[in-house]
Tab-separated table of C-alpha atoms in Angstrom:
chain	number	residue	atom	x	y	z
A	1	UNK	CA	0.000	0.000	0.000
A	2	UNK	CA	0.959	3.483	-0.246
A	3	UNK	CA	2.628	5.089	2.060
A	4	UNK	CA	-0.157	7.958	3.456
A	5	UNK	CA	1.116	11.570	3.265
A	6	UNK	CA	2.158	13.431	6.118
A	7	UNK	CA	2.458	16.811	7.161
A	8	UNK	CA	5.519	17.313	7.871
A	9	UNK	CA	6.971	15.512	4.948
A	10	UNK	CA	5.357	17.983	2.820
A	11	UNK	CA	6.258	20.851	4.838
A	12	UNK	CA	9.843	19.504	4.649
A	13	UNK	CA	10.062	19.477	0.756
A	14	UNK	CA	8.648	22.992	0.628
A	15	UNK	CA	11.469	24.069	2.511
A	16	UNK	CA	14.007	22.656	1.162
A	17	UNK	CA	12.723	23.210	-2.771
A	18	UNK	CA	13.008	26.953	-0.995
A	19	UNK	CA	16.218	26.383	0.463
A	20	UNK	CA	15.022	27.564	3.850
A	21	UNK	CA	15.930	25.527	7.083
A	22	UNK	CA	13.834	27.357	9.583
A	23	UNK	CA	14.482	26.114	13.442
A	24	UNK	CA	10.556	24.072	13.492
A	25	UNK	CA	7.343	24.501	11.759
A	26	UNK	CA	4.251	22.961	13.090
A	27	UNK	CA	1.574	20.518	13.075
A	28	UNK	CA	-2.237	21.450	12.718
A	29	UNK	CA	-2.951	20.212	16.191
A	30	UNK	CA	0.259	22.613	18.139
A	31	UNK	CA	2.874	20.053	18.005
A	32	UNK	CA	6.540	20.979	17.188
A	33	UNK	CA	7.983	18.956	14.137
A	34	UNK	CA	11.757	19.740	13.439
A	35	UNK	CA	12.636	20.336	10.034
A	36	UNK	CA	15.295	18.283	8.191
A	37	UNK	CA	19.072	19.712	8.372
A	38	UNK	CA	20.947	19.316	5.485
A	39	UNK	CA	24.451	18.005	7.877
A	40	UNK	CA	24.968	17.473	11.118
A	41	UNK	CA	28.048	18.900	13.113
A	42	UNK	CA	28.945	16.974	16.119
A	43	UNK	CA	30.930	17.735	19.318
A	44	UNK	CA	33.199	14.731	20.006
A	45	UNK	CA	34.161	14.734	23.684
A	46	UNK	CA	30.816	13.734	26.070
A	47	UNK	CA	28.445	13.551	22.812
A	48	UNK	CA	29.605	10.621	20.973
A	49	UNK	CA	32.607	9.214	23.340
A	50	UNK	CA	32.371	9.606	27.183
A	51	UNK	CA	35.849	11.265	27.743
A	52	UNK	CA	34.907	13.773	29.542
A	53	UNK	CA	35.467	12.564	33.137
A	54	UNK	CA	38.650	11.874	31.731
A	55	UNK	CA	39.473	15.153	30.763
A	56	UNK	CA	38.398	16.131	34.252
A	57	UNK	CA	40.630	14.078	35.977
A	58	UNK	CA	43.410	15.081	33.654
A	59	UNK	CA	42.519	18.377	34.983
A	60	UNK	CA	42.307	17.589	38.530
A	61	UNK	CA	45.679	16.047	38.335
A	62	UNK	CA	47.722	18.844	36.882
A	63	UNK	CA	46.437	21.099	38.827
A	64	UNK	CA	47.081	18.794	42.086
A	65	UNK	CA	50.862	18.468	40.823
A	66	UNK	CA	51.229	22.319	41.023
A	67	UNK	CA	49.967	22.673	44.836
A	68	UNK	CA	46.027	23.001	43.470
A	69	UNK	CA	43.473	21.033	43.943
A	70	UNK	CA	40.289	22.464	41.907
A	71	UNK	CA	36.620	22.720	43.823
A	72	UNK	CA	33.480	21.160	41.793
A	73	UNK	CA	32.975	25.030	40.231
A	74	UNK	CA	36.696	24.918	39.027
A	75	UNK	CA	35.878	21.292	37.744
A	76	UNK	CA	33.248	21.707	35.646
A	77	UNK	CA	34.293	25.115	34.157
A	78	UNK	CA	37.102	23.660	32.184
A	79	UNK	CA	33.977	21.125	30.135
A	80	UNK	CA	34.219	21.668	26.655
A	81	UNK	CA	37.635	23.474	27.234
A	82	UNK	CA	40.527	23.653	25.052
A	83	UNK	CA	43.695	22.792	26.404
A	84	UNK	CA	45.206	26.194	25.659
A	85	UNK	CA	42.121	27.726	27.979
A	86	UNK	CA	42.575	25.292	31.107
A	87	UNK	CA	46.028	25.796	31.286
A	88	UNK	CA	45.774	29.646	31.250
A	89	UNK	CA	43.133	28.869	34.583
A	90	UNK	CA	45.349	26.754	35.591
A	91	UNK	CA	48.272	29.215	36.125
A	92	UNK	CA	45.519	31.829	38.024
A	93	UNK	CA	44.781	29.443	39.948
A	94	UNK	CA	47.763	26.956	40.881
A	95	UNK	CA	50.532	28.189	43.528
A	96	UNK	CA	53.426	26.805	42.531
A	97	UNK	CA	55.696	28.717	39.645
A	98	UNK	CA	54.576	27.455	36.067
A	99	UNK	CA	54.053	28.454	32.604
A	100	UNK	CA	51.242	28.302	30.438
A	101	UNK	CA	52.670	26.381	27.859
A	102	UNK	CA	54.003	23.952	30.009
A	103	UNK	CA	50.545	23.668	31.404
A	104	UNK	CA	48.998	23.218	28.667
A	105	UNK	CA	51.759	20.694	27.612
A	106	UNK	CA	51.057	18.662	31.084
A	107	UNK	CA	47.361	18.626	29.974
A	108	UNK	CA	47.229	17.592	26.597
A	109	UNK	CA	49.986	14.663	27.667
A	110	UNK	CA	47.863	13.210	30.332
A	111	UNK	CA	44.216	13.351	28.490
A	112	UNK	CA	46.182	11.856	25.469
A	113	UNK	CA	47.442	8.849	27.650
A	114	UNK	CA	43.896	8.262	29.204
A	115	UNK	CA	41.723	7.942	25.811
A	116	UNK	CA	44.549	5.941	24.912
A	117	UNK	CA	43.696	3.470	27.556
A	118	UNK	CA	40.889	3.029	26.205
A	119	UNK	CA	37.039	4.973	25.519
A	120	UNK	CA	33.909	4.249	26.045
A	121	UNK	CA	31.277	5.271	23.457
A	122	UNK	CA	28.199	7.767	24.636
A	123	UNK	CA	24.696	5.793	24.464
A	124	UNK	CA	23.367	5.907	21.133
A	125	UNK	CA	26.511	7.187	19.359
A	126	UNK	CA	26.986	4.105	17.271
A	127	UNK	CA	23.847	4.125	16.254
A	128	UNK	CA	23.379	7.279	15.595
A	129	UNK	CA	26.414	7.372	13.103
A	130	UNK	CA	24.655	5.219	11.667
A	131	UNK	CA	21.561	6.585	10.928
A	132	UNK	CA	22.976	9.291	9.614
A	133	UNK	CA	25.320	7.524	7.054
A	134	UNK	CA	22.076	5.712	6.066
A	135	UNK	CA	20.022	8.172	5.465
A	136	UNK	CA	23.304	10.095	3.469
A	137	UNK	CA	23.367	13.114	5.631
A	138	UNK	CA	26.742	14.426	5.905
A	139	UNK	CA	28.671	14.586	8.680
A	140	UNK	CA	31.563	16.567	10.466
A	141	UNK	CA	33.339	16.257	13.399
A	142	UNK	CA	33.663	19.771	15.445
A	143	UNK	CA	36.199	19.462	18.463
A	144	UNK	CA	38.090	21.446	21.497
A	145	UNK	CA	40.342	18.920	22.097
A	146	UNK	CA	43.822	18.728	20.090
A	147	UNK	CA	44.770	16.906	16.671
A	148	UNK	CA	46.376	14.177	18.790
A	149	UNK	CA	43.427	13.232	20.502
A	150	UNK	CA	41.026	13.575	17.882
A	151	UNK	CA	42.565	10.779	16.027
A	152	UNK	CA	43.068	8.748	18.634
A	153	UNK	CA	39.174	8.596	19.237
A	154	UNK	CA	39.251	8.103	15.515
A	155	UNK	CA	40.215	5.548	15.640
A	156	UNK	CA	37.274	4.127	17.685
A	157	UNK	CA	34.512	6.106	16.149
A	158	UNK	CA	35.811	5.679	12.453
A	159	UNK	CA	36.951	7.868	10.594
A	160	UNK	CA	34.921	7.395	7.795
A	161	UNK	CA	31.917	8.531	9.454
A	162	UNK	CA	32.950	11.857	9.105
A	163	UNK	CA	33.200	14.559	5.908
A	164	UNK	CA	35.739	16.225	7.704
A	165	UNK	CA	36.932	17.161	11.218
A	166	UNK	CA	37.809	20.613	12.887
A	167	UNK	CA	39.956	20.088	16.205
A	168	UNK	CA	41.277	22.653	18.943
A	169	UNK	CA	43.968	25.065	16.822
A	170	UNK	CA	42.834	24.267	13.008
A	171	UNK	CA	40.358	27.601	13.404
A	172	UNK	CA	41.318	31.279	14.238
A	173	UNK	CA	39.551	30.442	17.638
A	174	UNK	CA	38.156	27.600	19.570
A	175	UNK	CA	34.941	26.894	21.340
A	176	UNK	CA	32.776	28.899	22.733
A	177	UNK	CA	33.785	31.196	19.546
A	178	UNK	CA	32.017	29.963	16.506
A	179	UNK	CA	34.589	29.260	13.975
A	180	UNK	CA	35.189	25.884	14.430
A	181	UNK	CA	31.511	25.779	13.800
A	182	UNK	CA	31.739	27.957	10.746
A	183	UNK	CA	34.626	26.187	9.530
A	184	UNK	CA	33.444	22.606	9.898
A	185	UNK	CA	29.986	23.963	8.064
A	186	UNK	CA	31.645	25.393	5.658
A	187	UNK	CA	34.130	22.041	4.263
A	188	UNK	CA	30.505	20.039	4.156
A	189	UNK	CA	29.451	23.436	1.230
A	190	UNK	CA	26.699	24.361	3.588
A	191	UNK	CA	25.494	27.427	5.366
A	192	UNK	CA	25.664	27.141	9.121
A	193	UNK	CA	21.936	27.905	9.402
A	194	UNK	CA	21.141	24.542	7.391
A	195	UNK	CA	23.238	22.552	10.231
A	196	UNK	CA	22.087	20.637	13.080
A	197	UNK	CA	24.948	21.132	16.207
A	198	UNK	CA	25.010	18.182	18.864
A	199	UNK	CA	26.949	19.340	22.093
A	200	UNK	CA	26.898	18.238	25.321
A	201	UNK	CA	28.259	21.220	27.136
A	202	UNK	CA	27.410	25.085	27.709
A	203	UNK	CA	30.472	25.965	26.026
A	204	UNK	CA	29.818	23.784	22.596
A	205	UNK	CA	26.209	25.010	23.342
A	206	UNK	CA	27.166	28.560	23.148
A	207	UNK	CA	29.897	28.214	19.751
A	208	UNK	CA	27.422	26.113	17.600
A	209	UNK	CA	24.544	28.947	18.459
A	210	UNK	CA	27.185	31.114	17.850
A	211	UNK	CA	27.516	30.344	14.274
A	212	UNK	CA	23.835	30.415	13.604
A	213	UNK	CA	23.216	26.400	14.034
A	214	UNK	CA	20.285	24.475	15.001
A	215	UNK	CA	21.595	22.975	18.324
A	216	UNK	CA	20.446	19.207	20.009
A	217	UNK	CA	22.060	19.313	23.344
A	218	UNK	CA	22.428	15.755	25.119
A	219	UNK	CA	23.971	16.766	28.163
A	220	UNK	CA	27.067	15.139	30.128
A	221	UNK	CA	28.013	17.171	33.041
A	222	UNK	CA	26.749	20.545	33.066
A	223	UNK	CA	23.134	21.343	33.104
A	224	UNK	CA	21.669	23.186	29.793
A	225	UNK	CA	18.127	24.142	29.528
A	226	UNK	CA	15.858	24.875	26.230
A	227	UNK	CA	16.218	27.808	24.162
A	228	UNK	CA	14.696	28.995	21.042
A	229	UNK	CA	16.498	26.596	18.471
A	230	UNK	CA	17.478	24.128	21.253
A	231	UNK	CA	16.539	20.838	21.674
A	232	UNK	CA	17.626	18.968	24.920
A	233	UNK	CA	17.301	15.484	25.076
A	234	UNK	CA	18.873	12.816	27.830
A	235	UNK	CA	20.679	11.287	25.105
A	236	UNK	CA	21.365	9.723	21.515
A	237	UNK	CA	19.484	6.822	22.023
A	238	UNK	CA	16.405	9.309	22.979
A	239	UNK	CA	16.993	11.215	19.601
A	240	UNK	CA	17.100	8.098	17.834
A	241	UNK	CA	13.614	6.816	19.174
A	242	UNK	CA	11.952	10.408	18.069
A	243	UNK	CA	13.161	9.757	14.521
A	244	UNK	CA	11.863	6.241	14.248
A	245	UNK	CA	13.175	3.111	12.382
A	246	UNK	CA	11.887	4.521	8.618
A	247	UNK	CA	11.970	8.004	9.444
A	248	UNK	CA	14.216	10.555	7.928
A	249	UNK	CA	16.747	12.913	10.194
């Protein structure tokens, strides 16, 4: 039998034939139906793999090896942090005599030899790459941690999953700017506005809105609520089950 028309596939196809990517449109009886991106731009650390306590720690223990030991605040303010960023904290905040760059050497050392050790994927993440190679949505990788790193979760997630990827230093600035944002958009040949973001932290939050993205927020650590072109869901897996086993992204 045919498949029966819906709503919001039409509404969909009128968009799209008018190359408009507006953040929702809506149903005839008040419900919200999101429209269909054209890519999707994903935050790495805490959204796909669940690195992020690692990071902490990493954190915790340079800090702790120059005479600091960092309160929950100071814990979860370096989330979704570059490298660069925590170490200049760092020096504020740590008593014993150091430089930044040897901070931020200490850091990116000891989160490199802790993914290497081994990461766990986020729920849904597999799944969700997935999906969106199925339904042959492109993809890009947008990330605050360094080149290092990146591939080294690579080599986990797959590379091939991705169009490109953006990490910390490959844009004139890093999260919560938007460039890595704009950049990443801008290898897949599409206009911010036409991307959904996935982040799991207020800073990702804050650089995919930033460049003008559609944001999904699954958060990790750090509380985010709704906003006008925010979603926030628990997780993947909860995205996943709103799109449906047939349905289109």
């Amino acid at each position: 039998p045919a498949r029966p028309v819906r709503h919001e596939d039409v509404a969909a196809q009128v968009y799209a034939a008018l190359d408009r990517t507006p953040d929702s449109h809506w149903t005839l009886d008040g419900r919200e139906v999101p429209t269909v991106p054209r890519g999707v731009l994903l935050d790495m650390d805490g959204t796909l793999v669940d690195t992020e306590p690692l990071w902490l720690e990493a954190s915790r223990a340079v800090a702790a090896a120059h005479g600091h030991h960092l309160t929950e605040a100071e814990g979860a303010a370096v989330l979704g942090r570059t490298c660069a960023d925590t170490a200049v904290g760092l020096a504020e905040l740590c008593p014993e005599p150091t430089t930044v760059t040897g901070l931020e050497t200490e850091l990116e050392d000891a989160f490199l030899a802790a993914v290497e050790a081994g990461v766990e994927l986020r729920p849904g993440a597999r799944a969700l790459l997935d999906r969106l190679e199925k339904e042959g949505l492109p993809a890009a990788l947008v990330s605050a941690s360094p080149r290092r790193v990146v591939d080294t979760v690579l080599r986990t997630l797959g590379g091939e999953a991705f169009r490109t990827t953006v990490a910390d230093g490959e844009s004139d600035r890093s999260k919560p700017f938007p460039d890595p944002y704009l950049k990443a958009a801008a290898r897949l040949g599409l206009p911010p506005e036409a991307c959904l973001a996935v982040e799991d932290s207020p800073t990702g939050v804050a650089a995919a809105e930033a460049a003008g993205c559609r944001v999904l927020a699954v958060p990790s650590a750090a509380p985010i609520e709704p906003a006008p072109g925010r979603r926030v869901r628990t997780d993947l897996t909860a995205l996943l089950r709103e799109w449906g086993p047939e349905e289109r992204v």
